[in-house]
Coordinates of C-alpha atoms and ligand atoms in Angstrom, one line a residue:
Q1 CA -19.3 -43.6 -277.9
G2 CA -22.5 -43.8 -275.8
A3 CA -26.0 -43.7 -277.3
P4 CA -27.2 -40.2 -277.9
Q5 CA -29.6 -39.0 -275.4
G6 CA -31.9 -36.7 -277.3
P7 CA -32.9 -36.9 -281.0
Q8 CA -30.4 -36.1 -283.6
V9 CA -32.8 -33.8 -285.3
D10 CA -36.0 -32.2 -284.3
V11 CA -38.0 -33.3 -287.3
V12 CA -37.7 -36.0 -290.1
V13 CA -39.7 -35.2 -293.2
V14 CA -40.4 -37.9 -295.8
G15 CA -40.7 -36.6 -299.3
A16 CA -39.6 -33.4 -301.2
G17 CA -42.6 -32.5 -303.3
F18 CA -44.8 -29.4 -302.7
A19 CA -45.6 -30.5 -299.1
G20 CA -42.0 -31.7 -298.1
L21 CA -40.3 -28.6 -299.5
Y22 CA -42.5 -26.2 -297.8
M23 CA -42.4 -28.1 -294.6
L24 CA -38.7 -27.9 -294.6
H25 CA -38.8 -24.2 -295.2
R26 CA -41.2 -23.5 -292.4
L27 CA -39.3 -25.7 -290.0
R28 CA -36.1 -23.9 -290.6
E29 CA -37.7 -20.6 -290.2
A30 CA -39.1 -21.6 -287.0
G31 CA -35.7 -22.6 -285.7
F32 CA -36.1 -26.4 -285.9
S33 CA -33.5 -28.8 -287.2
A34 CA -34.8 -31.1 -290.0
R35 CA -33.8 -33.8 -292.4
A36 CA -35.8 -34.8 -295.4
F37 CA -35.5 -38.1 -297.3
E38 CA -36.6 -38.4 -300.9
A39 CA -36.8 -41.6 -302.9
A40 CA -36.3 -39.7 -306.2
S41 CA -33.0 -38.1 -307.3
D42 CA -34.4 -34.6 -307.1
V43 CA -37.3 -32.6 -305.7
G44 CA -40.7 -32.5 -307.3
G45 CA -42.7 -35.5 -305.9
T46 CA -45.6 -36.0 -308.3
W47 CA -44.1 -33.7 -310.7
Y48 CA -40.7 -35.6 -310.7
W49 CA -42.5 -39.0 -311.6
N50 CA -45.4 -38.2 -313.8
R51 CA -43.6 -37.2 -316.9
Y52 CA -46.0 -38.8 -319.5
P53 CA -46.8 -36.8 -322.6
G54 CA -49.6 -34.1 -321.8
A55 CA -49.0 -34.2 -318.0
R56 CA -50.3 -31.0 -316.5
C57 CA -52.0 -29.8 -313.4
D58 CA -55.8 -29.6 -313.4
I59 CA -56.0 -26.6 -311.2
T60 CA -55.2 -23.1 -312.8
T61 CA -51.6 -22.0 -312.2
A62 CA -53.0 -18.8 -310.7
D63 CA -54.0 -21.0 -307.8
Y64 CA -51.8 -24.1 -308.0
T65 CA -48.8 -22.2 -306.6
F66 CA -47.2 -21.3 -303.3
G67 CA -48.8 -18.2 -301.8
F68 CA -46.7 -17.9 -298.6
D69 CA -44.1 -15.5 -300.0
P70 CA -45.0 -12.4 -302.0
E71 CA -41.5 -12.1 -303.3
L72 CA -41.6 -15.6 -304.8
E73 CA -44.9 -14.8 -306.4
R74 CA -43.4 -11.6 -307.9
E75 CA -40.4 -13.5 -309.4
W76 CA -42.2 -16.5 -310.9
T77 CA -44.6 -16.1 -313.8
W78 CA -46.5 -19.1 -315.1
S79 CA -46.7 -19.2 -318.8
E80 CA -50.1 -20.9 -319.1
K81 CA -53.5 -21.4 -317.5
Y82 CA -52.5 -25.0 -316.8
A83 CA -48.9 -25.6 -316.5
T84 CA -47.2 -28.6 -318.0
Q85 CA -45.2 -31.1 -315.8
P86 CA -41.7 -29.7 -317.0
E87 CA -42.8 -26.2 -315.9
I88 CA -44.1 -27.3 -312.6
L89 CA -41.0 -29.2 -311.9
R90 CA -38.8 -26.2 -312.8
Y91 CA -40.9 -24.2 -310.4
L92 CA -40.4 -26.7 -307.5
Q93 CA -36.6 -26.8 -308.4
S94 CA -36.4 -23.1 -308.2
V95 CA -38.2 -23.0 -304.9
A96 CA -35.6 -25.5 -303.6
D97 CA -32.9 -23.3 -304.8
R98 CA -34.4 -20.1 -303.6
Y99 CA -34.7 -21.3 -300.0
D100 CA -31.5 -23.4 -300.2
L101 CA -33.6 -26.5 -299.3
R102 CA -31.5 -29.2 -300.9
R103 CA -28.8 -29.1 -298.2
D104 CA -31.2 -30.8 -295.8
I105 CA -32.6 -33.3 -298.4
T106 CA -31.1 -36.8 -298.8
F107 CA -32.1 -37.9 -302.3
D108 CA -32.3 -41.5 -303.7
T109 CA -33.2 -42.6 -300.2
R110 CA -36.3 -44.2 -299.1
V111 CA -37.5 -44.3 -295.5
E112 CA -38.4 -47.9 -295.0
R113 CA -39.3 -48.1 -291.2
A114 CA -40.0 -45.7 -288.4
E115 CA -40.6 -46.6 -284.9
W116 CA -41.7 -44.6 -281.9
D117 CA -39.6 -45.2 -278.9
D118 CA -41.8 -44.3 -276.0
D119 CA -39.1 -44.4 -273.4
A120 CA -36.8 -41.9 -275.2
G121 CA -39.7 -40.0 -276.6
L122 CA -38.5 -40.1 -280.2
W123 CA -38.8 -41.6 -283.6
R124 CA -36.3 -44.1 -285.0
V125 CA -36.2 -43.7 -288.7
H126 CA -34.4 -46.3 -290.8
T127 CA -33.6 -45.6 -294.5
S128 CA -32.9 -47.8 -297.5
T129 CA -29.2 -46.7 -297.5
G130 CA -28.7 -48.0 -294.1
E131 CA -28.6 -44.6 -292.5
D132 CA -30.7 -44.2 -289.3
V133 CA -31.8 -41.1 -287.8
T134 CA -33.7 -40.2 -284.6
S135 CA -36.1 -37.3 -284.4
R136 CA -38.5 -35.8 -282.0
F137 CA -41.2 -35.5 -284.7
Y138 CA -41.9 -37.5 -287.8
V139 CA -43.8 -36.0 -290.8
M140 CA -45.0 -37.8 -293.9
A141 CA -45.1 -35.6 -296.9
T142 CA -45.4 -38.5 -299.3
G143 CA -48.4 -37.3 -301.4
C144 CA -51.8 -38.7 -302.0
L145 CA -51.3 -40.2 -305.5
S146 CA -47.7 -41.4 -305.3
V147 CA -47.9 -45.2 -305.1
P148 CA -48.9 -46.6 -308.5
K149 CA -51.5 -49.4 -308.5
E150 CA -50.0 -52.7 -309.4
P151 CA -51.1 -54.0 -312.9
D152 CA -53.9 -56.5 -312.0
I153 CA -54.5 -57.8 -315.4
E154 CA -54.0 -61.5 -316.2
G155 CA -50.8 -62.1 -318.2
A156 CA -49.3 -58.5 -317.7
A157 CA -45.9 -59.8 -316.9
R158 CA -45.7 -61.8 -320.1
F159 CA -45.7 -59.0 -322.5
R160 CA -42.4 -58.6 -324.4
G161 CA -42.8 -55.2 -325.9
E162 CA -42.3 -51.9 -324.3
V163 CA -44.2 -51.2 -321.1
Y164 CA -44.8 -47.8 -319.5
F165 CA -46.5 -46.5 -316.6
T166 CA -47.8 -42.9 -316.8
S167 CA -46.9 -42.6 -313.1
R168 CA -43.3 -43.7 -313.7
W169 CA -42.6 -42.3 -317.1
P170 CA -38.9 -42.6 -318.1
H171 CA -37.0 -39.3 -318.1
E172 CA -35.9 -39.7 -321.7
G173 CA -35.7 -42.2 -324.5
V174 CA -39.5 -42.9 -325.2
D175 CA -40.4 -42.7 -328.8
L176 CA -43.7 -44.1 -329.8
T177 CA -43.4 -42.7 -333.4
G178 CA -44.9 -45.2 -335.8
K179 CA -45.7 -47.8 -333.2
R180 CA -48.8 -49.8 -332.3
V181 CA -49.6 -48.5 -328.8
A182 CA -52.2 -49.7 -326.3
V183 CA -53.2 -47.3 -323.5
I184 CA -55.1 -49.0 -320.6
G185 CA -57.0 -46.6 -318.4
T186 CA -59.0 -43.5 -319.0
G187 CA -58.6 -41.4 -315.8
S188 CA -56.9 -38.0 -315.8
S189 CA -53.5 -39.5 -316.8
G190 CA -55.0 -41.5 -319.7
I191 CA -57.2 -38.6 -320.9
Q192 CA -54.3 -36.2 -320.9
S193 CA -51.8 -38.5 -322.6
I194 CA -54.0 -40.2 -325.2
P195 CA -54.3 -37.2 -327.6
L196 CA -50.5 -36.7 -327.6
I197 CA -49.7 -40.4 -327.9
A198 CA -52.2 -40.5 -330.8
Q199 CA -50.0 -37.9 -332.6
Q200 CA -47.0 -40.2 -332.5
A201 CA -48.4 -43.7 -332.9
A202 CA -49.1 -45.4 -336.1
Q203 CA -52.1 -47.1 -334.3
L204 CA -53.5 -46.4 -330.9
T205 CA -56.0 -48.6 -329.1
V206 CA -57.5 -47.2 -325.9
F207 CA -58.8 -49.8 -323.4
Q208 CA -61.6 -48.2 -321.3
R209 CA -63.2 -49.7 -318.4
T210 CA -65.0 -46.7 -317.1
P211 CA -65.7 -43.7 -319.3
N212 CA -65.0 -40.5 -317.5
F213 CA -66.5 -37.0 -317.4
S214 CA -64.1 -34.6 -318.9
I215 CA -64.4 -31.0 -320.0
P216 CA -62.1 -29.0 -322.3
A217 CA -59.3 -27.3 -320.4
G218 CA -59.3 -24.4 -322.7
N219 CA -55.6 -24.0 -322.1
G220 CA -53.8 -20.7 -323.1
P221 CA -52.7 -17.6 -321.1
V222 CA -53.6 -17.3 -317.5
P223 CA -57.3 -16.3 -317.4
G224 CA -57.7 -12.5 -317.4
H225 CA -60.0 -12.3 -314.3
R226 CA -57.6 -14.3 -312.2
A227 CA -54.5 -12.5 -313.3
E228 CA -56.2 -9.2 -312.7
A229 CA -57.5 -10.2 -309.3
L230 CA -54.1 -11.2 -308.3
R231 CA -52.5 -8.0 -309.6
E232 CA -55.1 -5.8 -307.8
D233 CA -54.8 -7.4 -304.5
R234 CA -52.8 -10.6 -304.2
E235 CA -53.4 -10.9 -300.4
A236 CA -57.2 -10.7 -300.8
Y237 CA -57.1 -13.4 -303.6
R238 CA -55.0 -15.8 -301.6
E239 CA -57.2 -15.2 -298.6
A240 CA -60.3 -15.9 -300.6
A241 CA -58.7 -19.2 -301.7
K242 CA -58.1 -20.2 -298.1
W243 CA -61.7 -19.7 -297.2
S244 CA -63.3 -21.2 -300.4
R245 CA -64.7 -24.6 -300.8
I246 CA -61.9 -26.3 -302.8
G247 CA -59.1 -23.8 -302.3
V248 CA -59.8 -21.8 -305.5
P249 CA -61.7 -18.5 -305.3
G250 CA -65.0 -18.6 -307.1
E251 CA -68.7 -18.3 -306.9
V252 CA -70.7 -20.4 -304.4
P253 CA -73.6 -21.6 -306.4
E254 CA -77.1 -20.9 -305.2
V255 CA -79.0 -22.3 -308.2
Y256 CA -80.6 -25.8 -307.6
G257 CA -80.4 -27.9 -310.7
V258 CA -83.9 -29.4 -310.2
A259 CA -85.6 -26.2 -309.6
A260 CA -83.9 -24.0 -312.1
P261 CA -85.6 -23.2 -315.5
E262 CA -84.0 -24.8 -318.5
E263 CA -82.4 -21.7 -319.9
V264 CA -80.7 -21.0 -316.6
R265 CA -79.4 -24.5 -316.4
R266 CA -78.1 -24.3 -320.0
E267 CA -76.5 -20.9 -319.4
R268 CA -74.7 -21.9 -316.2
F269 CA -73.5 -25.2 -317.9
E270 CA -72.3 -23.5 -321.0
A271 CA -70.4 -20.9 -319.0
A272 CA -68.7 -23.6 -316.9
W273 CA -67.9 -25.7 -320.1
A274 CA -66.3 -22.6 -321.6
A275 CA -64.4 -21.6 -318.4
G276 CA -62.6 -25.0 -318.5
E277 CA -62.1 -25.2 -314.7
L278 CA -62.9 -27.8 -312.2
Q279 CA -64.0 -25.0 -309.8
A280 CA -66.7 -23.9 -312.3
I281 CA -68.0 -27.4 -313.5
T282 CA -68.2 -28.7 -309.9
A283 CA -70.3 -25.6 -309.0
V284 CA -72.9 -25.4 -311.8
F285 CA -75.8 -26.4 -309.3
A286 CA -75.8 -26.0 -305.6
D287 CA -77.2 -29.6 -305.2
Q288 CA -75.3 -31.5 -308.0
G289 CA -73.2 -33.3 -305.4
I290 CA -76.2 -34.6 -303.4
N291 CA -79.2 -34.8 -305.5
P292 CA -79.3 -37.5 -308.2
A293 CA -81.8 -35.7 -310.4
S294 CA -79.8 -32.4 -310.3
N295 CA -76.6 -34.4 -311.1
E296 CA -78.2 -36.2 -314.0
I297 CA -79.2 -32.9 -315.6
L298 CA -75.6 -31.8 -315.6
A299 CA -74.3 -35.3 -316.6
E300 CA -76.6 -35.4 -319.7
M301 CA -75.5 -31.9 -320.8
I302 CA -71.9 -33.2 -320.7
R303 CA -72.9 -36.5 -322.6
E304 CA -74.6 -34.2 -325.3
K305 CA -71.3 -32.4 -325.8
I306 CA -69.5 -35.8 -326.1
R307 CA -72.0 -36.9 -328.7
S308 CA -71.6 -33.7 -330.6
I309 CA -67.8 -34.1 -330.8
V310 CA -67.4 -37.9 -331.5
T311 CA -68.6 -38.7 -335.0
D312 CA -69.1 -42.4 -334.7
P313 CA -72.3 -42.9 -332.6
E314 CA -71.2 -46.2 -331.1
T315 CA -67.9 -44.9 -330.0
A316 CA -69.6 -41.6 -328.7
E317 CA -72.0 -43.7 -326.6
A318 CA -69.2 -45.9 -325.3
L319 CA -67.4 -42.7 -324.3
C320 CA -70.5 -41.3 -322.3
P321 CA -70.2 -41.9 -318.6
K322 CA -73.3 -43.6 -317.3
D323 CA -72.4 -45.7 -314.3
H324 CA -71.4 -43.0 -311.9
Y325 CA -72.7 -39.6 -310.9
F326 CA -70.8 -36.5 -312.2
G327 CA -68.0 -35.6 -309.7
T328 CA -68.0 -38.9 -307.8
K329 CA -65.0 -39.9 -309.8
R330 CA -62.6 -37.0 -310.3
P331 CA -63.7 -35.1 -313.4
C332 CA -60.9 -34.5 -316.0
L333 CA -59.8 -31.6 -318.0
D334 CA -58.7 -32.4 -321.5
T335 CA -57.2 -31.0 -324.7
D336 CA -59.0 -32.7 -327.7
Y337 CA -59.5 -35.9 -325.8
F338 CA -62.9 -36.8 -327.4
Q339 CA -61.8 -35.4 -330.9
T340 CA -59.0 -38.0 -330.8
F341 CA -61.5 -40.8 -331.3
N342 CA -62.4 -39.2 -334.7
L343 CA -58.9 -40.1 -336.1
P344 CA -58.8 -43.2 -338.3
H345 CA -55.9 -44.8 -336.5
V346 CA -57.5 -44.6 -333.0
R347 CA -59.8 -47.3 -331.7
L348 CA -61.7 -47.6 -328.5
V349 CA -62.1 -51.0 -326.9
D350 CA -65.0 -50.9 -324.4
L351 CA -63.9 -53.4 -321.7
R352 CA -67.4 -53.4 -320.2
K353 CA -68.6 -55.2 -323.5
T354 CA -65.3 -57.0 -324.3
P355 CA -63.2 -57.6 -321.2
I356 CA -59.4 -58.3 -321.6
T357 CA -59.0 -62.1 -321.4
T358 CA -55.2 -61.9 -321.0
I359 CA -52.1 -60.1 -321.9
T360 CA -49.8 -62.2 -324.1
E361 CA -46.2 -62.0 -325.2
T362 CA -47.2 -59.8 -328.2
G363 CA -50.3 -58.0 -327.2
I364 CA -53.8 -58.0 -325.6
E365 CA -56.7 -60.6 -326.1
V366 CA -60.2 -59.1 -325.9
G367 CA -63.4 -60.8 -326.8
G368 CA -61.6 -63.5 -328.7
E369 CA -59.6 -61.0 -330.8
A370 CA -55.8 -61.0 -330.4
L371 CA -54.4 -57.5 -330.8
D372 CA -50.6 -57.0 -331.3
F373 CA -48.9 -54.1 -329.8
D374 CA -45.3 -52.7 -329.8
A375 CA -46.0 -50.9 -326.5
I376 CA -48.5 -51.0 -323.6
V377 CA -49.0 -47.8 -321.6
Y378 CA -50.7 -48.3 -318.2
A379 CA -52.6 -45.3 -316.9
T380 CA -54.1 -47.3 -314.2
G381 CA -54.0 -45.0 -311.3
F382 CA -52.7 -45.2 -307.7
D383 CA -53.2 -46.7 -304.2
A384 CA -54.5 -43.3 -303.3
M385 CA -54.2 -41.4 -300.0
T386 CA -53.2 -44.2 -297.7
G387 CA -50.8 -46.1 -300.1
A388 CA -47.8 -44.1 -299.3
L389 CA -48.5 -43.9 -295.6
V390 CA -49.0 -47.6 -294.9
G391 CA -46.2 -48.4 -297.5
V392 CA -43.6 -47.4 -294.8
D393 CA -43.5 -49.6 -291.8
I394 CA -44.5 -47.1 -289.2
T395 CA -44.7 -48.5 -285.6
G396 CA -46.5 -46.5 -283.0
R397 CA -46.5 -46.5 -279.2
D398 CA -47.9 -50.0 -278.5
G399 CA -45.9 -51.8 -281.2
V400 CA -48.9 -51.5 -283.6
T401 CA -48.1 -50.5 -287.2
L402 CA -50.1 -47.9 -289.1
K403 CA -51.0 -50.5 -291.5
E404 CA -52.5 -52.7 -288.9
K405 CA -54.3 -49.8 -287.2
W406 CA -55.8 -48.8 -290.5
A407 CA -56.7 -52.4 -291.8
D408 CA -60.4 -51.5 -291.9
G409 CA -59.8 -47.9 -293.2
P410 CA -58.0 -44.8 -291.9
S411 CA -58.7 -43.3 -288.6
T412 CA -57.3 -39.8 -287.9
Y413 CA -57.9 -36.6 -285.9
L414 CA -58.2 -33.7 -288.3
G415 CA -56.7 -35.9 -291.1
V416 CA -53.2 -35.2 -289.9
T417 CA -52.6 -37.1 -286.7
T418 CA -53.6 -40.5 -285.3
V419 CA -54.0 -42.1 -281.9
G420 CA -51.1 -44.4 -280.9
F421 CA -48.5 -42.5 -283.0
P422 CA -47.2 -39.6 -280.9
N423 CA -45.5 -36.7 -282.7
F424 CA -46.6 -38.1 -286.1
F425 CA -48.0 -36.0 -288.8
A426 CA -49.4 -37.1 -292.2
L427 CA -49.7 -34.0 -294.5
T428 CA -52.8 -34.0 -296.6
G429 CA -53.7 -37.3 -295.0
P430 CA -57.0 -39.2 -295.2
G431 CA -59.7 -37.3 -293.4
S432 CA -58.4 -33.9 -294.7
P433 CA -59.7 -32.1 -297.9
S434 CA -56.5 -32.9 -299.8
V435 CA -57.5 -34.6 -303.1
L436 CA -60.8 -32.8 -303.2
S437 CA -59.0 -29.4 -303.1
N438 CA -56.4 -27.3 -304.6
M439 CA -53.3 -29.2 -303.1
A440 CA -51.2 -26.1 -303.0
V441 CA -53.6 -24.4 -300.6
S442 CA -54.2 -27.5 -298.5
I443 CA -50.5 -28.3 -298.2
E444 CA -49.8 -24.7 -297.0
Q445 CA -52.5 -25.0 -294.4
H446 CA -51.3 -28.3 -293.1
V447 CA -47.7 -27.2 -293.0
D448 CA -48.5 -24.0 -291.3
W449 CA -50.7 -25.8 -288.8
V450 CA -48.0 -28.4 -288.0
T451 CA -45.4 -25.7 -287.6
D452 CA -47.5 -23.6 -285.4
C453 CA -48.1 -26.7 -283.3
L454 CA -44.4 -27.4 -282.8
V455 CA -43.7 -23.8 -281.9
D456 CA -46.6 -23.9 -279.4
L457 CA -45.3 -27.2 -277.8
R458 CA -41.8 -25.7 -277.5
E459 CA -43.2 -22.6 -275.9
K460 CA -45.2 -24.6 -273.4
G461 CA -42.3 -26.9 -272.6
M462 CA -44.1 -29.9 -274.0
T463 CA -42.4 -32.5 -276.1
T464 CA -45.1 -34.9 -277.2
I465 CA -48.5 -34.6 -278.8
E466 CA -51.1 -37.3 -279.6
P467 CA -54.8 -37.1 -280.2
T468 CA -57.3 -38.7 -277.7
R469 CA -59.4 -41.6 -278.8
L470 CA -62.6 -39.6 -278.3
A471 CA -61.4 -36.8 -280.5
E472 CA -60.4 -39.2 -283.2
E473 CA -63.6 -41.1 -283.2
G474 CA -65.5 -37.8 -283.4
W475 CA -63.5 -36.6 -286.4
D476 CA -63.9 -39.9 -288.1
Q477 CA -67.6 -39.9 -287.6
H478 CA -67.7 -36.3 -289.0
V479 CA -65.7 -37.3 -292.0
A480 CA -68.0 -40.1 -292.7
D481 CA -71.3 -38.0 -292.0
C482 CA -70.1 -35.4 -294.5
A483 CA -69.5 -38.1 -297.2
A484 CA -72.8 -39.9 -296.4
I485 CA -75.0 -37.1 -297.5
T486 CA -73.2 -36.8 -300.9
L487 CA -73.5 -39.1 -303.9
H488 CA -69.8 -40.2 -303.4
P489 CA -70.4 -43.5 -301.7
T490 CA -72.3 -44.8 -304.7
A491 CA -69.1 -44.7 -306.9
N492 CA -66.4 -47.3 -307.4
S493 CA -63.8 -44.5 -307.3
W494 CA -60.3 -44.2 -305.7
Y495 CA -61.8 -41.8 -303.3
M496 CA -63.7 -44.9 -302.0
G497 CA -60.6 -47.1 -302.3
A498 CA -62.5 -49.2 -304.8
N499 CA -59.7 -49.3 -307.4
V500 CA -57.4 -51.4 -305.3
P501 CA -58.5 -55.0 -304.7
G502 CA -59.0 -55.6 -300.9
K503 CA -58.8 -51.9 -299.9
P504 CA -61.4 -51.0 -297.3
R505 CA -64.3 -49.2 -298.8
V506 CA -64.7 -45.9 -297.0
F507 CA -64.5 -42.4 -298.2
Y508 CA -60.9 -41.3 -297.7
P509 CA -60.9 -37.5 -298.0
Y510 CA -62.9 -34.9 -296.0
I511 CA -65.6 -33.4 -298.1
G512 CA -66.8 -30.7 -295.7
G513 CA -64.7 -27.9 -297.5
V514 CA -61.4 -26.3 -297.3
D515 CA -63.0 -23.4 -295.5
R516 CA -64.7 -25.4 -292.8
Y517 CA -61.8 -27.6 -292.4
R518 CA -59.4 -24.7 -291.9
A519 CA -61.9 -23.3 -289.3
A520 CA -61.8 -26.6 -287.4
C521 CA -58.1 -26.8 -287.4
D522 CA -57.9 -23.2 -286.2
E523 CA -60.4 -23.8 -283.5
V524 CA -58.5 -26.7 -282.1
R525 CA -55.4 -24.6 -281.8
A526 CA -57.2 -21.6 -280.4
A527 CA -58.7 -24.0 -277.7
D528 CA -55.3 -25.0 -276.6
Y529 CA -55.2 -28.2 -278.6
L530 CA -58.6 -29.4 -277.9
G531 CA -58.7 -33.3 -278.4
F532 CA -55.0 -33.7 -277.9
R533 CA -52.9 -35.0 -274.9
L534 CA -49.6 -33.1 -274.6
T535 CA -46.7 -34.2 -272.3
G536 CA -43.2 -32.8 -271.6
P537 CA -40.9 -31.5 -268.9
A538 CA -43.6 -28.9 -268.2
G539 CA -46.0 -31.6 -267.3
E540 CA -49.1 -33.0 -269.0
Q541 CA -52.1 -31.4 -270.6
C542 CA -55.3 -33.0 -272.0
N543 CA -58.0 -30.8 -273.3
Ligands
NA7_1 P1 -57.3 -42.9 -312.1 O1 -58.1 -41.7 -312.1 O2 -57.4 -43.9 -311.0 O3 -57.6 -43.7 -313.5 C1 -57.2 -45.0 -313.7 C2 -57.9 -45.5 -314.9 O4 -57.3 -46.9 -315.2 C3 -59.4 -45.7 -314.7 O5 -59.9 -45.4 -315.9 C4 -59.5 -47.1 -314.3 O6 -60.8 -47.7 -314.7 C5 -58.5 -47.7 -315.2 N1 -58.0 -49.0 -314.7 C6 -57.5 -49.3 -313.5 N2 -57.2 -50.7 -313.5 C7 -57.6 -51.2 -314.6 C8 -57.7 -52.5 -315.1 N3 -57.3 -53.5 -314.4 N4 -58.3 -52.7 -316.3 C9 -58.7 -51.7 -317.0 N5 -58.7 -50.4 -316.6 C10 -58.2 -50.2 -315.4 O7 -55.7 -42.5 -312.3 P2 -55.0 -41.4 -313.0 O8 -53.7 -41.5 -313.0 O9 -55.6 -41.2 -314.3 O10 -55.5 -40.1 -312.2 C11 -55.3 -39.9 -310.8 C12 -55.4 -38.5 -310.4 O11 -54.3 -37.8 -310.7 C13 -56.5 -37.7 -311.0 O12 -57.7 -38.0 -310.4 C14 -56.0 -36.3 -310.8 O13 -56.3 -35.9 -309.5 C15 -54.5 -36.4 -310.9 P3 -61.9 -47.7 -313.5 O14 -62.4 -46.2 -313.4 O15 -61.2 -48.1 -312.2 O16 -62.9 -48.6 -314.0

């Protein structure tokens, strides 16, 4: 039995969430053979793992959904404006069934290493079960918020009570009824889960390091205007999403916060607050993302709302975000989050005033006070955007790993390819709009682009593609330039890598907009892969 000459499959895909599922589907349609590996026991990705009470998407379901198949859209009806985790998981399971995707997915299997073999022109992929596969192309569809941040609090390992991570919530068996519960972290996961945990717990103590901006989700039926627009002309609605700023159709603001009269500011803010949509609250003023004064006008209106909801003035003040500009940390959507702090059994501990000294066998010590708990819930976030990519040992052309290459921050061409790693694609990678956008739209765009690229290569008689150094440097610079004119670099956010100790401080996603990003990707293809070097039996091409 001699060593196989060519690759065993055309493409290996890592991950079976939104991105991995659609990637598999498109590859098959285009006539490529593919294998997907998934660490979980089923499809779903983010929606497989994040099962904490209250887990929902924060993009309206009218938009947070696959748009590639009108039939699929006709058959699936979302029950709410913002779907719960179980409903989104059911949706992804039904997508896997509908397109018969599971037969090419190997579950409970992690890809641990992947090496580019330059002589053979293929990837050698090694999995946790010992199975090795070779492929021509290697696609990471591992998500942007999939590697939980390690608990970096002194004494965390000592606690003998129940410990939960929102990001790895057990599938069953969690009952917090009548218990003394601590929640650490007040990002989206904390803010979504706290009101529901409060309904069960006898006592709930929330440990807050940074207060966050959150607006009421106003959940309920799918908003009339979006449902109607979809009914009237689904194609046009989906097209509008593709060419919008964040992948959700909506108004492009022209009102400048600093220049607008007070009643206009107020009216626009109240409308956005009532809409309960990130698309609206991030577009109250045209200049809120770049002008500190304009941002402060919006921020203060949100603080006023918080003060009007929370009855204890000291708690209200502690819940008011003051150390970062609105939008520089991902704003949250909530259902009765601030109201929860009016309940007599709920307490807020402001870690800025009284930091955690240590976690003990029985609880948490803060400011000289020992608090006992039955359960600690960590809602402490993720090693975002690059965590999952560098978490796999990926070795490129010159024996350099992706982790080594990105030691000072990620470097990509178009946020999806990187020099030294031929035939490698990172879906919604750093340097692409990803986490700043409606993921469903961004994932479809990346998958479509990658599929088109593989088809083009096949038609040209080319077998490898790799960006040029110049193209990559240009893109990195553009990504950095776009971020530099915004307020984002001022925040200690996960967008900046600031939540993970030692992580390079750069702005990870591309903030130029879903629309402009799509145009850039389309242009590169139209210009016959400008910025890429292609090789294969048909020769070599470098535009
Ligand atoms: P986030 O948004 O990263 O939130 C994590 C929270 O945990 C945040 O409030 C952190 O405070 C806090 N945190 C992290 N480490 C600690 C320690 N050591 N001590 C106290 N508090 C800590 O993660 P989420 O899961 O809520 O949301 C992630 C995304 O998922 C969200 O943006 C949506 O896009 C969906 P910090 O702000 O760092 O001071």
